[in-house]
C-alpha positions as a printed NumPy array, in Angstrom:
array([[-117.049,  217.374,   96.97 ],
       [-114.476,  216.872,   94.047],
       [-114.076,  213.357,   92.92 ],
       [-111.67 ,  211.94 ,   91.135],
       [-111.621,  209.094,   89.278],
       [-108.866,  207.   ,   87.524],
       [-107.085,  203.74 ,   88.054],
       [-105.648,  202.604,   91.48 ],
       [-101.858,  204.009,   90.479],
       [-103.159,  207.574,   89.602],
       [-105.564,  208.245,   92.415],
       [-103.073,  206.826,   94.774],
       [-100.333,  209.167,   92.991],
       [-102.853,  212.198,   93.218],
       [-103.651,  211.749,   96.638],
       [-100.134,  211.775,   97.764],
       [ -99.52 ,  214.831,   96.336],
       [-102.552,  216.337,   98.167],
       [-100.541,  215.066,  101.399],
       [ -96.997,  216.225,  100.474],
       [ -98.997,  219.922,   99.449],
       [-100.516,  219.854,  103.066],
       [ -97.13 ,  219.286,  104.839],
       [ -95.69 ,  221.665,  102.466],
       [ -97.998,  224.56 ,  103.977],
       [ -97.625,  223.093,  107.327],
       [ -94.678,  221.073,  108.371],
       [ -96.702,  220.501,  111.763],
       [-100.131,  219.376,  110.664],
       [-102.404,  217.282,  112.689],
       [-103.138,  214.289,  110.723],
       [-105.788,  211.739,  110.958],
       [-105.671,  208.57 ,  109.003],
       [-108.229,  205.281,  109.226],
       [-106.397,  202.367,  108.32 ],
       [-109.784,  200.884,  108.483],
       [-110.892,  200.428,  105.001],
       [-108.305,  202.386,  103.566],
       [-106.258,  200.372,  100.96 ],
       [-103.413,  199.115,  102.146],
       [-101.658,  200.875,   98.922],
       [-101.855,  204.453,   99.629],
       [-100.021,  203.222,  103.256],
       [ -97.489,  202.364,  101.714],
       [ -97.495,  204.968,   98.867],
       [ -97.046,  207.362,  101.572],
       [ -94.1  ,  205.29 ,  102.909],
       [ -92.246,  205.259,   99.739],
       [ -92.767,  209.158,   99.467],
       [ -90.538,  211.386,   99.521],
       [ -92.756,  213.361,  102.238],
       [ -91.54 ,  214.43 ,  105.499],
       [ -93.448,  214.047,  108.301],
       [ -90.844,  214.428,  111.348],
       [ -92.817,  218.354,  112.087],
       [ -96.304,  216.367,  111.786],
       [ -98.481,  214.52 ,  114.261],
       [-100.481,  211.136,  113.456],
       [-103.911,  210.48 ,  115.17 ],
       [-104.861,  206.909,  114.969],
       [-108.51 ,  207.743,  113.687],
       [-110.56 ,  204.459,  115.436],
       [-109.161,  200.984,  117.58 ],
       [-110.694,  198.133,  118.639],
       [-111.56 ,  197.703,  122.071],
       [-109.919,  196.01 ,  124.921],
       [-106.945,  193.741,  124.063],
       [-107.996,  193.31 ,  120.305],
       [-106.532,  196.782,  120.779],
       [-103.357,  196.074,  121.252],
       [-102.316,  192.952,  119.608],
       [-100.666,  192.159,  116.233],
       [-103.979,  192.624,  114.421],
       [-104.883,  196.179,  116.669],
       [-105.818,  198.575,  114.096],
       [-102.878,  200.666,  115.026],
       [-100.414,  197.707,  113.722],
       [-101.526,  198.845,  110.012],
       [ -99.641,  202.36 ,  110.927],
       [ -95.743,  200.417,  111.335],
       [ -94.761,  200.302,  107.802],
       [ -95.497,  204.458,  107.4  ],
       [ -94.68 ,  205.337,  110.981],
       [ -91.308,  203.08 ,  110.633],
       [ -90.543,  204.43 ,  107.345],
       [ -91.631,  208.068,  107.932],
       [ -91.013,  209.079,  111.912],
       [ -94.207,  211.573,  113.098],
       [ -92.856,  213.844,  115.787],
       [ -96.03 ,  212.208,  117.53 ],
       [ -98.533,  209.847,  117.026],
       [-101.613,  209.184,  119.263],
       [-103.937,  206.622,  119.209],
       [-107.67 ,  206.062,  121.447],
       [-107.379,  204.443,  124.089],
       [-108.553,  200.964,  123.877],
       [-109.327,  200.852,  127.744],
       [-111.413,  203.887,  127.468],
       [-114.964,  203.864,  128.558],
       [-118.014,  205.493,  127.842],
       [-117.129,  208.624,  130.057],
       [-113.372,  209.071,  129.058],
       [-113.455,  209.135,  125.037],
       [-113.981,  212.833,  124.945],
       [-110.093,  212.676,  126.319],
       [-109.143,  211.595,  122.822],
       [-111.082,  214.909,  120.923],
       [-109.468,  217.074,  123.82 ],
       [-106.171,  216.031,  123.293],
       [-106.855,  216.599,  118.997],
       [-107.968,  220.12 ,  120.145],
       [-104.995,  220.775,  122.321],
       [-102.769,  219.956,  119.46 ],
       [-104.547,  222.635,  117.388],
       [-107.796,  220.941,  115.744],
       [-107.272,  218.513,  112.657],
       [-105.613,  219.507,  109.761],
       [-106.122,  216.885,  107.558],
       [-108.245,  213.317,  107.467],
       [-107.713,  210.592,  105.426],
       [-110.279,  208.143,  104.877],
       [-111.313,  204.984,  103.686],
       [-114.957,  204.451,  102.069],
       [-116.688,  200.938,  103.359],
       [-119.549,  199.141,  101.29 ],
       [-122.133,  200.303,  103.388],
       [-121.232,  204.016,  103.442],
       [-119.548,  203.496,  106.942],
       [-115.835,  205.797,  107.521],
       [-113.295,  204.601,  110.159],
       [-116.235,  202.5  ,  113.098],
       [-118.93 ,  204.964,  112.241],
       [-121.023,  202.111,  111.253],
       [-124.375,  202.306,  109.589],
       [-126.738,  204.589,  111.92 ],
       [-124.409,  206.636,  113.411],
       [-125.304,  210.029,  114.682],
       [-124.108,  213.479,  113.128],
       [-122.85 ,  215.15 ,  116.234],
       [-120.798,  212.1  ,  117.616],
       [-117.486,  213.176,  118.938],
       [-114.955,  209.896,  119.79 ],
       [-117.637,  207.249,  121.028],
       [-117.421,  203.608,  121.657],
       [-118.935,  201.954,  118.719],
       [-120.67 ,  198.887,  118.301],
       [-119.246,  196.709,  115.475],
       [-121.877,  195.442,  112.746],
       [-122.117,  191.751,  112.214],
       [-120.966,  192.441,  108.37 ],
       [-118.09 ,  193.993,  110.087],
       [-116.781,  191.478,  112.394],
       [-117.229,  188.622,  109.769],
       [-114.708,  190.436,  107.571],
       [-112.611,  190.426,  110.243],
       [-112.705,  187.145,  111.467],
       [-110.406,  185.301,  110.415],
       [-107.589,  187.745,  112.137],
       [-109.126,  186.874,  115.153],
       [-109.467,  183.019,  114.485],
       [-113.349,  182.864,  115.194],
       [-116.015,  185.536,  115.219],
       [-116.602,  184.649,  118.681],
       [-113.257,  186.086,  119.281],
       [-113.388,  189.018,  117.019],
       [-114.364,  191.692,  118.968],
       [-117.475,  193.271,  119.216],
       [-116.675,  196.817,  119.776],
       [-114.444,  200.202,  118.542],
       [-113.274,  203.567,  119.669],
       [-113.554,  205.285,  116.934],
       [-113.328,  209.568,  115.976],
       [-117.189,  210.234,  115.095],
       [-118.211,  212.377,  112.318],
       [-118.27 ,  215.505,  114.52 ],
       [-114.259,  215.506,  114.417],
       [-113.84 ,  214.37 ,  111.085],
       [-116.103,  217.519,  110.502],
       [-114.02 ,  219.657,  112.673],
       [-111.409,  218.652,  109.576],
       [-109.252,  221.661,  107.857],
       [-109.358,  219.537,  104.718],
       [-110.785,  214.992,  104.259],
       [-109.432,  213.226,  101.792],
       [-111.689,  209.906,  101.46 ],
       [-110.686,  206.752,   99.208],
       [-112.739,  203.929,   97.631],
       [-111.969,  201.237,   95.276],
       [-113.339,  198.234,   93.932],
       [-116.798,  197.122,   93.264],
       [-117.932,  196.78 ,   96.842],
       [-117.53 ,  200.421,   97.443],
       [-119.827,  200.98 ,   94.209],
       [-123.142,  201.405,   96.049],
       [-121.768,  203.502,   99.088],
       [-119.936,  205.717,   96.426],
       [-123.115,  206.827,   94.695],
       [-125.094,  207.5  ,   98.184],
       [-121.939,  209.413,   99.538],
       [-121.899,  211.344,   96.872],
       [-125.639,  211.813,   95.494],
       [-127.81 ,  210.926,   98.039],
       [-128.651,  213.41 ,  100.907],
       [-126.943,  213.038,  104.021],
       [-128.081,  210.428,  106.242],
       [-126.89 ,  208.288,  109.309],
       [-127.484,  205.206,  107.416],
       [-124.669,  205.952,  105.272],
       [-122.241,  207.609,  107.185],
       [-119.66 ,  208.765,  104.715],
       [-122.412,  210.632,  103.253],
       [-122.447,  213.794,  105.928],
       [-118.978,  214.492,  104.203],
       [-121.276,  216.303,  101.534],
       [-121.527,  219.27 ,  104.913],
       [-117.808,  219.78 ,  104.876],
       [-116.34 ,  222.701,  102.187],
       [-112.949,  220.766,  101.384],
       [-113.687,  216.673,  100.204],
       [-112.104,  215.411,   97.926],
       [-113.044,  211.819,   96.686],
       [-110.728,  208.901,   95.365],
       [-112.255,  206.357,   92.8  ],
       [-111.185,  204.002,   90.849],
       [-113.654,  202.965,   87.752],
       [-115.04 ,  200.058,   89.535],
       [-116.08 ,  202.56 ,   92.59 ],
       [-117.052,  204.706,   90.378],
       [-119.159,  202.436,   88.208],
       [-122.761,  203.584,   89.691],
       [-122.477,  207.726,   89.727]])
């Protein structure tokens, strides 16, 4: 995997152009994007680009379930500033309804539109990328996902108590992130420190998720220092 490191404005201004070179060589890419744990800067650095996306098609990488899904704080309400500022010719999202039995709709309909040509990432402090929490298995496909405690008390306060926040997530699972042409992943701060150094020189392992990204030929790895601090 090739990491970069730098401050916030240069990794965000690298990564974009890593973006603008993929739509450059194909108008029409599939894109997937996590707005979960994914700072809320490269967003909107991709908003204020100069990048065209009206050829390219957005899949929402993970939602919560039920109506969590589909209120203001739904995952998917992260995606309005870019998707207002930059029209996709499509975007999808999972289905927050979806059970057990019907997720596989969601990969079927990524390889109908031609596989994934891009995912972009964000790292969490315990190694965990879009609701592939802690523990999750290697050859998941889209799968209902329980949420971690850690999780849900982050999330709280959106949600007014954790006895509202909800409890589960359809997420992509590391199968189709896998399935990738090319993942772009993005950490920064201190919390990400610890989950840095395991995605990056530890083996790969279901306790740390982000770390099976080591399997795939084309990572590339946004730091800032303060990620960066422990490799």
């Amino acid at each position: 995997m090739k990491t970069i490191v730098g401050t916030q404005t240069d990794v965000i201004k690298e990564l974009t152009a890593q973006v603008a070179d993929a739509l450059a060589r194909k108008p029409e890419a599939n894109i997937a994007i996590s707005a979960v744990d994914l700072p809320v800067e490269v967003l909107d650095a991709l908003a204020a680009s100069d990048i065209a996306f009206d050829k390219a098609t957005l899949f929402q990488a993970c939602e919560y379930c039920g109506e969590a899904g589909k209120g203001a704080h739904a995952v998917g309400a992260a995606f309005s500033p870019l998707t207002a500022a930059k029209p996709f010719a499509a975007v999808h999202a999972p289905d927050p309804d979806a059970d057990a039995e019907h997720t596989a709709d969601y990969d079927a309909a990524i390889q109908a539109a031609g596989g994934l040509d891009l995912v972009i990432l964000g790292l969490g402090e315990r190694g965990h990328v879009a609701f592939n929490e802690p523990g999750a298995g290697f050859g998941e496909k889209t799968h209902i996902a329980k949420l971690a405690e850690v999780t849900r008390e982050a999330i709280a306060a959106d949600f007014g108590t954790l006895a509202q926040t909800p409890e589960h997530g359809i997420t992509i699972g590391i199968h189709t992130i896998l399935g990738a042409k090319k993942i772009l992943l993005v950490g920064f701060g201190a919390r990400c420190a610890k989950a840095a150094s395991a995605t990056l020189t530890g083996r790969p392992e279901t306790f740390i998720p982000a770390s099976f990204l080591q399997l795939h030929t084309d990572v590339e790895v946004y730091l800032d220092a303060d990620a960066a601090a422990q490799l």
